[in-house]
CSV table of C-alpha atoms and ligand atoms in Angstrom, one decimal:
chain,number,residue,atom,x,y,z
A,1,UNK,CA,26.1,43.4,30.6
A,2,UNK,CA,23.2,41.3,29.5
A,3,UNK,CA,21.7,38.8,31.8
A,4,UNK,CA,19.0,36.0,31.4
A,5,UNK,CA,16.2,36.1,33.8
A,6,UNK,CA,14.6,32.6,34.0
A,7,UNK,CA,11.3,31.7,35.9
A,8,UNK,CA,11.7,28.1,35.8
A,9,UNK,CA,9.9,24.9,36.7
A,10,UNK,CA,8.1,24.5,33.2
A,11,UNK,CA,8.4,21.5,31.0
A,12,UNK,CA,9.6,22.5,27.6
A,13,UNK,CA,7.1,21.7,24.8
A,14,UNK,CA,6.8,22.0,21.0
A,15,UNK,CA,9.5,21.9,18.1
A,16,UNK,CA,12.9,23.7,17.8
A,17,UNK,CA,14.5,24.2,14.6
A,18,UNK,CA,18.4,23.8,14.7
A,19,UNK,CA,20.7,26.5,13.2
A,20,UNK,CA,23.9,26.0,11.1
A,21,UNK,CA,26.9,24.7,13.0
A,22,UNK,CA,29.1,27.4,14.6
A,23,UNK,CA,32.2,25.0,14.5
A,24,UNK,CA,31.6,24.4,10.8
A,25,UNK,CA,30.7,27.9,9.8
A,26,UNK,CA,34.0,29.5,11.3
A,27,UNK,CA,36.4,27.4,9.5
A,28,UNK,CA,34.5,27.4,6.3
A,29,UNK,CA,34.4,31.1,6.5
A,30,UNK,CA,38.3,31.3,7.0
A,31,UNK,CA,38.7,28.8,4.0
A,32,UNK,CA,37.3,31.4,1.7
A,33,UNK,CA,40.8,33.1,2.1
A,34,UNK,CA,42.1,30.4,-0.2
A,35,UNK,CA,40.4,31.9,-3.3
A,36,UNK,CA,39.9,35.4,-4.8
A,37,UNK,CA,36.6,34.2,-6.4
A,38,UNK,CA,33.2,34.8,-4.9
A,39,UNK,CA,32.0,32.3,-2.2
A,40,UNK,CA,28.3,32.1,-1.0
A,41,UNK,CA,27.7,30.4,2.5
A,42,UNK,CA,24.2,29.7,3.7
A,43,UNK,CA,22.8,28.7,7.1
A,44,UNK,CA,25.7,30.6,8.7
A,45,UNK,CA,24.2,31.2,12.3
A,46,UNK,CA,24.1,34.8,13.5
A,47,UNK,CA,26.4,34.6,16.4
A,48,UNK,CA,29.2,36.7,18.2
A,49,UNK,CA,31.9,34.3,17.1
A,50,UNK,CA,30.6,34.5,13.4
A,51,UNK,CA,30.5,38.3,13.4
A,52,UNK,CA,34.1,38.3,14.8
A,53,UNK,CA,35.2,35.9,12.1
A,54,UNK,CA,33.5,38.2,9.4
A,55,UNK,CA,35.4,41.2,11.0
A,56,UNK,CA,38.5,39.3,10.5
A,57,UNK,CA,37.8,38.5,6.8
A,58,UNK,CA,37.1,42.3,6.2
A,59,UNK,CA,40.2,43.3,8.2
A,60,UNK,CA,42.4,40.8,5.9
A,61,UNK,CA,40.6,42.6,2.8
A,62,UNK,CA,37.6,40.5,1.9
A,63,UNK,CA,34.4,42.2,0.9
A,64,UNK,CA,31.6,40.7,3.1
A,65,UNK,CA,27.6,40.9,3.0
A,66,UNK,CA,25.6,39.0,5.4
A,67,UNK,CA,21.9,38.7,5.3
A,68,UNK,CA,19.4,36.1,6.4
A,69,UNK,CA,22.1,33.7,7.5
A,70,UNK,CA,23.7,33.9,4.0
A,71,UNK,CA,27.3,35.2,3.7
A,72,UNK,CA,28.9,36.4,0.6
A,73,UNK,CA,32.6,36.7,0.5
A,74,UNK,CA,34.4,38.5,-2.4
A,75,UNK,CA,37.9,39.8,-3.0
A,76,UNK,CA,38.4,43.4,-2.3
A,77,UNK,CA,42.1,44.1,-3.3
A,78,UNK,CA,45.0,42.2,-2.0
A,79,UNK,CA,45.0,40.3,1.2
A,80,UNK,CA,47.0,41.3,4.5
A,81,UNK,CA,48.8,38.6,5.9
A,82,UNK,CA,48.8,39.6,9.4
A,83,UNK,CA,46.0,39.8,12.1
A,84,UNK,CA,46.0,42.4,15.2
A,85,UNK,CA,46.0,40.9,18.9
A,86,UNK,CA,42.6,42.9,19.2
A,87,UNK,CA,40.8,40.5,17.0
A,88,UNK,CA,42.6,37.1,18.0
A,89,UNK,CA,42.1,37.8,21.7
A,90,UNK,CA,38.3,37.6,21.0
A,91,UNK,CA,38.4,34.3,19.4
A,92,UNK,CA,40.9,31.6,19.6
A,93,UNK,CA,39.6,30.2,16.3
A,94,UNK,CA,40.9,33.3,14.4
A,95,UNK,CA,44.4,31.4,14.5
A,96,UNK,CA,42.8,29.2,11.8
A,97,UNK,CA,43.7,31.9,9.2
A,98,UNK,CA,47.3,30.9,9.5
A,99,UNK,CA,46.9,27.9,7.2
A,100,UNK,CA,45.4,29.9,4.2
A,101,UNK,CA,47.7,32.8,4.6
A,102,UNK,CA,50.8,30.7,4.9
A,103,UNK,CA,49.9,28.7,1.8
A,104,UNK,CA,49.0,31.6,-0.4
A,105,UNK,CA,51.7,34.1,0.6
A,106,UNK,CA,54.4,31.9,2.3
A,107,UNK,CA,54.1,34.0,5.2
A,108,UNK,CA,51.7,34.8,8.1
A,109,UNK,CA,52.1,36.8,11.3
A,110,UNK,CA,49.4,35.9,13.8
A,111,UNK,CA,49.1,36.4,17.4
A,112,UNK,CA,49.4,33.2,19.6
A,113,UNK,CA,45.9,32.6,20.7
A,114,UNK,CA,45.7,32.8,24.5
A,115,UNK,CA,44.1,30.2,26.5
A,116,UNK,CA,40.5,30.5,27.6
A,117,UNK,CA,38.5,29.6,30.7
A,118,UNK,CA,38.5,25.8,29.8
A,119,UNK,CA,42.1,25.3,29.3
A,120,UNK,CA,45.5,26.5,28.1
A,121,UNK,CA,44.7,25.3,24.4
A,122,UNK,CA,48.2,25.4,22.9
A,123,UNK,CA,48.5,25.3,19.0
A,124,UNK,CA,51.8,23.1,19.0
A,125,UNK,CA,50.1,20.4,16.7
A,126,UNK,CA,49.3,23.1,14.3
A,127,UNK,CA,52.7,24.6,14.3
A,128,UNK,CA,54.6,21.1,14.1
A,129,UNK,CA,52.3,20.5,10.9
A,130,UNK,CA,53.2,23.7,9.5
A,131,UNK,CA,57.1,23.0,9.9
A,132,UNK,CA,56.5,19.5,8.3
A,133,UNK,CA,55.1,21.3,5.5
A,134,UNK,CA,58.3,23.4,5.0
A,135,UNK,CA,57.5,26.6,7.2
A,136,UNK,CA,59.8,28.1,9.7
A,137,UNK,CA,57.8,29.1,12.8
A,138,UNK,CA,59.1,31.5,15.3
A,139,UNK,CA,57.2,32.8,18.3
A,140,UNK,CA,58.1,36.2,19.3
A,141,UNK,CA,56.3,38.7,21.7
A,142,UNK,CA,53.3,36.7,21.6
A,143,UNK,CA,53.1,36.5,17.8
A,144,UNK,CA,53.4,33.4,15.6
A,145,UNK,CA,55.6,34.3,12.5
A,146,UNK,CA,55.3,31.8,9.8
A,147,UNK,CA,57.9,31.9,6.8
A,148,UNK,CA,58.5,29.5,4.0
A,149,UNK,CA,60.7,29.7,1.0
A,150,UNK,CA,58.8,26.9,-0.6
A,151,UNK,CA,56.0,24.5,0.9
A,152,UNK,CA,56.2,20.8,0.2
A,153,UNK,CA,53.9,18.1,0.5
A,154,UNK,CA,54.4,15.9,3.7
A,155,UNK,CA,53.0,12.8,5.7
A,156,UNK,CA,52.1,14.3,9.2
A,157,UNK,CA,50.8,12.2,12.2
A,158,UNK,CA,49.0,14.5,14.7
A,159,UNK,CA,49.9,13.6,18.1
A,160,UNK,CA,46.1,14.3,19.3
A,161,UNK,CA,43.2,14.4,16.7
A,162,UNK,CA,42.8,18.2,17.1
A,163,UNK,CA,39.8,19.6,15.4
A,164,UNK,CA,41.6,23.0,14.6
A,165,UNK,CA,45.0,21.7,13.7
A,166,UNK,CA,43.2,19.1,11.5
A,167,UNK,CA,41.4,22.1,9.6
A,168,UNK,CA,44.4,24.4,9.7
A,169,UNK,CA,46.7,21.9,8.1
A,170,UNK,CA,44.1,20.9,5.5
A,171,UNK,CA,43.7,24.3,4.3
A,172,UNK,CA,47.4,24.8,4.1
A,173,UNK,CA,48.0,21.5,2.3
A,174,UNK,CA,45.3,21.9,-0.4
A,175,UNK,CA,47.3,24.5,-2.3
A,176,UNK,CA,50.7,22.5,-2.0
A,177,UNK,CA,51.0,20.6,-5.1
A,178,UNK,CA,51.8,16.8,-4.6
A,179,UNK,CA,50.3,14.5,-2.1
A,180,UNK,CA,50.1,15.3,1.8
A,181,UNK,CA,48.9,12.6,4.1
A,182,UNK,CA,47.4,13.6,7.5
A,183,UNK,CA,47.1,10.7,10.1
A,184,UNK,CA,45.2,10.6,13.4
A,185,UNK,CA,43.2,13.5,12.3
A,186,UNK,CA,39.9,14.8,13.9
A,187,UNK,CA,36.8,12.9,12.6
A,188,UNK,CA,34.2,15.6,13.8
A,189,UNK,CA,31.4,16.3,11.3
A,190,UNK,CA,32.5,19.8,11.0
A,191,UNK,CA,35.8,18.7,9.7
A,192,UNK,CA,33.8,16.7,7.1
A,193,UNK,CA,31.7,19.8,6.3
A,194,UNK,CA,35.1,22.0,5.8
A,195,UNK,CA,36.4,19.1,3.5
A,196,UNK,CA,33.0,19.2,1.6
A,197,UNK,CA,33.5,23.0,1.0
A,198,UNK,CA,37.2,22.7,0.1
A,199,UNK,CA,36.4,20.0,-2.4
A,200,UNK,CA,33.7,22.4,-4.0
A,201,UNK,CA,36.4,24.9,-4.3
A,202,UNK,CA,38.4,22.5,-6.4
A,203,UNK,CA,40.6,20.8,-3.6
A,204,UNK,CA,41.1,17.3,-3.8
A,205,UNK,CA,40.8,15.6,-0.2
A,206,UNK,CA,39.6,12.1,0.5
A,207,UNK,CA,39.8,9.6,3.3
A,208,UNK,CA,41.8,6.5,2.4
A,209,UNK,CA,40.8,2.9,3.7
A,210,UNK,CA,43.2,3.6,6.9
A,211,UNK,CA,41.1,6.7,7.8
A,212,UNK,CA,43.9,9.0,6.8
A,213,UNK,CA,43.2,12.4,4.9
A,214,UNK,CA,44.9,12.3,1.5
A,215,UNK,CA,45.3,15.7,0.0
A,216,UNK,CA,46.3,16.4,-3.6
A,217,UNK,CA,47.5,20.0,-3.6
A,218,UNK,CA,46.3,22.3,-6.4
A,219,UNK,CA,47.7,25.6,-7.8
A,220,UNK,CA,44.4,27.6,-7.4
A,221,UNK,CA,41.0,27.2,-5.7
A,222,UNK,CA,37.8,28.7,-6.9
A,223,UNK,CA,34.7,30.3,-5.4
A,224,UNK,CA,32.0,27.9,-4.4
A,225,UNK,CA,28.5,27.8,-2.7
A,226,UNK,CA,27.8,25.8,0.2
A,227,UNK,CA,25.1,25.4,3.0
A,228,UNK,CA,26.7,24.8,6.5
A,229,UNK,CA,25.8,21.6,8.5
A,230,UNK,CA,23.3,21.7,11.4
A,231,UNK,CA,24.8,22.4,14.8
A,232,UNK,CA,25.1,19.1,16.6
A,233,UNK,CA,26.0,20.9,19.9
A,234,UNK,CA,23.1,22.9,19.7
A,235,UNK,CA,21.1,19.9,18.7
A,236,UNK,CA,22.4,17.9,21.9
A,237,UNK,CA,21.9,21.0,24.1
A,238,UNK,CA,18.2,21.3,23.2
A,239,UNK,CA,17.7,17.6,23.5
A,240,UNK,CA,19.2,17.7,27.1
A,241,UNK,CA,17.1,20.7,27.9
A,242,UNK,CA,13.9,18.9,26.8
A,243,UNK,CA,14.9,15.8,28.8
A,244,UNK,CA,15.9,17.6,32.1
A,245,UNK,CA,12.6,19.8,32.2
A,246,UNK,CA,10.7,16.5,31.5
A,247,UNK,CA,9.3,18.0,28.5
A,248,UNK,CA,8.0,16.8,25.1
A,249,UNK,CA,10.1,18.4,22.4
A,250,UNK,CA,11.0,17.8,18.7
A,251,UNK,CA,14.3,19.0,17.8
A,252,UNK,CA,14.2,19.4,14.0
A,253,UNK,CA,16.5,20.3,11.0
A,254,UNK,CA,19.3,18.4,12.8
A,255,UNK,CA,21.4,15.3,11.8
A,256,UNK,CA,20.7,12.8,14.9
A,257,UNK,CA,23.4,10.5,13.7
A,258,UNK,CA,26.0,13.2,14.7
A,259,UNK,CA,24.6,12.8,18.3
A,260,UNK,CA,24.6,9.1,18.4
A,261,UNK,CA,26.4,8.4,21.6
A,262,UNK,CA,24.4,11.2,23.5
A,263,UNK,CA,21.2,9.6,22.3
A,264,UNK,CA,22.2,6.0,23.4
A,265,UNK,CA,23.2,7.4,26.9
A,266,UNK,CA,19.9,9.3,27.1
A,267,UNK,CA,18.0,6.0,26.3
A,268,UNK,CA,20.2,4.2,28.9
A,269,UNK,CA,19.2,7.2,31.4
A,270,UNK,CA,15.5,6.0,30.9
A,271,UNK,CA,14.3,8.6,28.1
A,272,UNK,CA,12.3,7.5,24.9
A,273,UNK,CA,13.5,9.1,21.9
A,274,UNK,CA,12.0,8.8,18.4
A,275,UNK,CA,14.6,9.6,15.7
A,276,UNK,CA,14.3,10.3,11.9
A,277,UNK,CA,16.9,11.3,9.5
A,278,UNK,CA,16.4,15.1,10.3
A,279,UNK,CA,14.9,15.1,13.8
A,280,UNK,CA,14.8,13.8,17.5
A,281,UNK,CA,11.5,13.7,19.4
A,282,UNK,CA,12.3,13.7,23.1
A,283,UNK,CA,9.2,12.1,24.9
A,284,UNK,CA,8.1,13.4,28.3
A,285,UNK,CA,9.4,11.2,31.0
A,286,UNK,CA,8.5,11.3,34.6
A,287,UNK,CA,10.2,8.1,35.8
A,288,UNK,CA,13.8,8.0,37.5
A,289,UNK,CA,16.6,9.3,35.7
A,290,UNK,CA,19.3,6.7,35.8
A,291,UNK,CA,22.9,7.6,36.4
A,292,UNK,CA,25.0,7.2,33.3
A,293,UNK,CA,28.7,7.4,33.3
A,294,UNK,CA,30.0,9.4,30.3
A,295,UNK,CA,33.8,10.1,29.2
A,296,UNK,CA,34.4,12.9,26.8
A,297,UNK,CA,36.5,11.9,23.7
A,298,UNK,CA,37.1,12.9,20.2
A,299,UNK,CA,34.3,12.1,17.8
A,300,UNK,CA,32.4,9.8,17.7
A,301,UNK,CA,33.0,9.5,21.5
A,302,UNK,CA,31.0,11.8,23.8
A,303,UNK,CA,31.3,15.4,22.8
A,304,UNK,CA,33.2,17.6,25.3
A,305,UNK,CA,30.9,20.6,24.5
A,306,UNK,CA,28.0,18.5,25.7
A,307,UNK,CA,29.6,17.5,29.1
A,308,UNK,CA,28.3,20.5,30.9
A,309,UNK,CA,24.5,20.3,29.8
A,310,UNK,CA,24.8,16.4,30.6
A,311,UNK,CA,26.1,17.3,34.0
A,312,UNK,CA,22.9,19.5,34.6
A,313,UNK,CA,20.8,16.4,33.6
A,314,UNK,CA,22.8,14.1,36.0
A,315,UNK,CA,22.1,16.6,38.8
A,316,UNK,CA,18.5,15.2,38.7
A,317,UNK,CA,19.4,11.6,38.4
A,318,UNK,CA,18.7,8.8,41.0
A,319,UNK,CA,22.1,7.8,42.3
A,320,UNK,CA,25.6,8.9,41.4
A,321,UNK,CA,26.8,9.6,37.9
A,322,UNK,CA,30.6,9.9,37.0
A,323,UNK,CA,31.8,12.3,34.3
A,324,UNK,CA,35.3,12.1,33.0
A,325,UNK,CA,36.3,15.3,31.1
A,326,UNK,CA,39.3,13.9,29.1
A,327,UNK,CA,39.7,16.6,26.4
A,328,UNK,CA,40.0,19.9,28.4
A,329,UNK,CA,41.9,20.4,31.5
A,330,UNK,CA,39.4,22.9,33.2
A,331,UNK,CA,36.0,22.5,32.0
A,332,UNK,CA,34.1,21.9,35.4
A,333,UNK,CA,33.6,25.6,36.1
A,334,UNK,CA,29.8,25.2,35.8
A,335,UNK,CA,29.9,22.6,38.5
A,336,UNK,CA,30.3,25.1,41.6
A,337,UNK,CA,27.5,27.2,40.1
A,338,UNK,CA,25.2,24.3,39.7
A,339,UNK,CA,26.1,23.4,43.4
A,340,UNK,CA,24.8,27.0,44.2
A,341,UNK,CA,21.5,25.8,42.7
A,342,UNK,CA,21.4,22.9,45.2
A,343,UNK,CA,23.2,20.2,42.9
A,344,UNK,CA,25.6,17.8,44.9
A,345,UNK,CA,28.7,17.5,42.7
A,346,UNK,CA,32.4,16.5,43.7
A,347,UNK,CA,35.0,17.2,41.4
A,348,UNK,CA,38.5,16.0,41.4
A,349,UNK,CA,41.0,16.7,38.4
A,350,UNK,CA,39.2,15.3,35.4
A,351,UNK,CA,36.4,13.4,37.4
A,352,UNK,CA,33.1,15.0,38.5
A,353,UNK,CA,30.9,12.8,40.6
A,354,UNK,CA,27.2,14.0,40.5
A,355,UNK,CA,24.8,12.6,43.2
A,356,UNK,CA,21.3,13.2,42.0
A,357,UNK,CA,18.9,15.6,44.1
A,358,UNK,CA,15.0,15.8,43.9
A,359,UNK,CA,15.0,19.3,42.8
A,360,UNK,CA,17.3,22.3,41.9
A,361,UNK,CA,16.8,25.8,43.4
A,362,UNK,CA,16.7,29.0,41.7
A,363,UNK,CA,19.8,31.2,42.1
A,364,UNK,CA,21.7,34.2,40.9
A,365,UNK,CA,24.7,32.4,38.8
A,366,UNK,CA,27.3,33.4,36.3
A,367,UNK,CA,28.6,31.7,33.1
A,368,UNK,CA,32.1,31.1,32.7
A,369,UNK,CA,32.3,29.7,29.1
A,370,UNK,CA,29.8,28.9,26.3
A,371,UNK,CA,28.6,25.4,27.2
A,372,UNK,CA,28.7,25.9,30.9
A,373,UNK,CA,26.7,28.9,30.4
A,374,UNK,CA,24.0,26.9,28.6
A,375,UNK,CA,24.2,24.2,31.5
A,376,UNK,CA,23.1,27.0,33.9
A,377,UNK,CA,20.4,28.1,31.7
A,378,UNK,CA,19.2,24.5,31.6
A,379,UNK,CA,19.4,24.4,35.5
A,380,UNK,CA,17.3,27.7,35.5
A,381,UNK,CA,14.6,26.1,33.4
A,382,UNK,CA,14.3,23.1,35.7
A,383,UNK,CA,14.5,25.0,39.0
A,384,UNK,CA,11.1,26.5,40.5
A,385,UNK,CA,11.6,30.3,40.8
A,386,UNK,CA,13.7,33.1,39.5
A,387,UNK,CA,17.2,32.2,38.2
A,388,UNK,CA,19.4,34.9,36.9
A,389,UNK,CA,22.3,34.0,34.7
A,390,UNK,CA,25.1,36.6,34.4
A,391,UNK,CA,27.7,37.0,31.7
A,392,UNK,CA,25.5,35.6,28.9
A,393,UNK,CA,27.9,37.0,26.3
A,394,UNK,CA,29.7,33.8,26.6
A,395,UNK,CA,26.5,32.1,25.6
A,396,UNK,CA,25.9,34.4,22.7
A,397,UNK,CA,29.1,33.0,21.1
A,398,UNK,CA,27.3,29.8,20.3
A,399,UNK,CA,23.6,29.7,20.6
A,400,UNK,CA,21.6,31.7,17.9
A,401,UNK,CA,18.4,33.2,19.1
A,402,UNK,CA,18.4,31.2,22.5
A,403,UNK,CA,15.8,33.0,24.3
A,404,UNK,CA,13.5,33.1,21.5
A,405,UNK,CA,13.9,29.4,20.8
A,406,UNK,CA,13.3,28.6,24.5
A,407,UNK,CA,10.4,30.9,24.7
A,408,UNK,CA,8.7,29.2,21.6
A,409,UNK,CA,9.1,26.0,23.7
A,410,UNK,CA,7.2,27.5,26.6
A,411,UNK,CA,10.0,28.7,28.7
A,412,UNK,CA,9.8,32.0,30.7
A,413,UNK,CA,13.1,33.6,29.8
A,414,UNK,CA,14.1,37.0,29.0
A,415,UNK,CA,17.3,39.1,28.3
A,416,UNK,CA,17.9,42.1,30.4
A,417,UNK,CA,20.7,44.6,30.9
A,418,UNK,CA,20.5,46.0,34.5
A,419,UNK,CA,22.5,49.0,33.5
A,420,UNK,CA,20.0,49.9,30.9
A,421,UNK,CA,16.6,48.1,31.5
A,422,UNK,CA,14.1,48.3,34.3
A,423,UNK,CA,14.1,45.2,36.4
B,1,EPZ,C1,37.3,22.7,18.7
B,1,EPZ,O1,38.1,23.5,19.2
B,1,EPZ,C2,35.9,23.4,19.0
B,1,EPZ,N1,35.9,24.8,18.6
B,1,EPZ,C3,35.7,23.5,20.4
B,1,EPZ,O2,34.4,23.9,20.7
B,1,EPZ,C4,35.6,21.9,20.7
B,1,EPZ,O3,35.4,21.7,22.3
B,1,EPZ,C5,36.9,21.3,20.4
B,1,EPZ,O4,37.2,21.3,19.1
B,1,EPZ,C6,36.9,19.8,20.7
B,1,EPZ,O5,35.9,19.1,20.1
B,1,EPZ,C7,35.7,25.3,17.3
B,1,EPZ,O6,35.7,24.3,16.4
B,1,EPZ,C8,35.7,26.7,17.1
B,1,EPZ,P1,41.2,20.8,19.8
B,1,EPZ,P2,39.8,23.3,19.0
B,1,EPZ,O7,42.2,21.5,19.0
B,1,EPZ,O8,39.9,23.0,17.6
B,1,EPZ,C9,44.6,20.1,22.8
B,1,EPZ,C10,32.8,25.2,21.7
B,1,EPZ,O9,32.1,25.3,22.7
B,1,EPZ,N2,45.5,20.8,21.7
B,1,EPZ,O10,40.3,19.7,19.1
B,1,EPZ,O11,40.6,24.4,19.7
B,1,EPZ,C11,43.7,21.3,23.4
B,1,EPZ,O12,44.3,22.1,24.4
B,1,EPZ,C12,34.1,25.1,21.5
B,1,EPZ,O13,32.1,25.4,20.6
B,1,EPZ,C13,46.8,20.8,21.8
B,1,EPZ,O14,47.2,20.5,23.0
B,1,EPZ,O15,40.0,21.8,20.0
B,1,EPZ,C14,42.6,20.3,23.9
B,1,EPZ,O16,42.9,19.9,25.2
B,1,EPZ,C15,35.0,24.9,22.9
B,1,EPZ,N3,47.7,21.3,21.1
B,1,EPZ,C16,42.4,19.3,22.9
B,1,EPZ,O17,43.6,19.3,22.2
B,1,EPZ,C17,47.1,21.7,19.8
B,1,EPZ,O18,47.9,22.2,18.9
B,1,EPZ,C18,41.2,19.5,21.9
B,1,EPZ,O19,41.6,20.6,21.2
B,1,EPZ,C19,45.7,21.7,19.6
B,1,EPZ,C20,44.9,21.2,20.5
């Protein structure tokens, strides 16, 4: 399996161009199941999870082309309404095909997605919503069997603003004639991008003055073209890597307002940032990194996906910073690996206390999940000497051309496979 070899201690310098958002591209690709007409999606990042989603669409019966970050999805005969475990176990987000298949075919058989390293990740909010819309949900032998004689519009209050459940229920409701109201929904920018695409397909979704999503269901949806929004988690990841290496980096082709709270916290930590509508310039800063407490929360709160990279920055602060991970129950797996690199971190349940050290030290570490893996790469960039990061298949899920982008910023990083390559 591939690894990253990083010769750290260099400041990042230059400009990095952000790719399209993984967490918008995946649900938007799934939304193409709602029509038999041709859809064209641009700025789709070339990631493992995207390739898995394209495999799922092909399995279900779509004809796919994918070139230069542009995906074309076309009908290719009738769609299946079930997915094999082989595909769902690779990526939980495959469960989001349930909404489109249920609303079009009044049935869907989808394996219950397992948990992952960061938590159990149940789908109860999705299933309760489908039941409110008139479906019968049975879970048998690890599969979710959804059946509906007739789906009807409903008023649904989500017990938690789940991103996936919001998107799954939206895709289901937009083909149920009548008015469906979704309350306490996720407000993440990726959800807005899915709504923008669905409305281009002819859906009628808007937010009312109480912040509820109002869906006027249609009888058919059409093909559409769409360019995926910039990836705010990749943006935040590179901003934090620039800051932690004391570098001078412009993060371009992004949407800074989607990272408002991160940028505010970074300024509080002592960094100078110049922000335009489409870029963030992190100025080189050699002063003390002040400890800043963060609590992860649904958008616009501090993104749980940036908690791990933020922790790496705080390992170099002057003092002790507290991090509360309030979204996932097991999202500190990067902490013990950072401790192996000389960090001073104490975790208890959902709280991590990070006491800053002068320098991190290079070590051989392994990634347990996507964002924790990036946090370890960041630590390797900061530490003098050779850091080796194993299990980078986690990282390949969500960062397009990571080593190329970092090399262009002056980092010394290369990918190698000990089973194949010379050391
Ligand atoms: C999306 O996952 C993202 N993935 C995650 O990004 C992100 O961390 C998460 O939203 C939160 O922002 C994609 O968009 C593909 P949730 P999702 O449903 O939709 C609980 C990354 O690194 N919950 O908002 O699965 C759940 O267990 C990935 O790119 C229920 O209890 O997240 C979690 O504790 C990691 N029941 C919390 O809600 C449900 O039915 C948030 O989950 C659904 C969720």
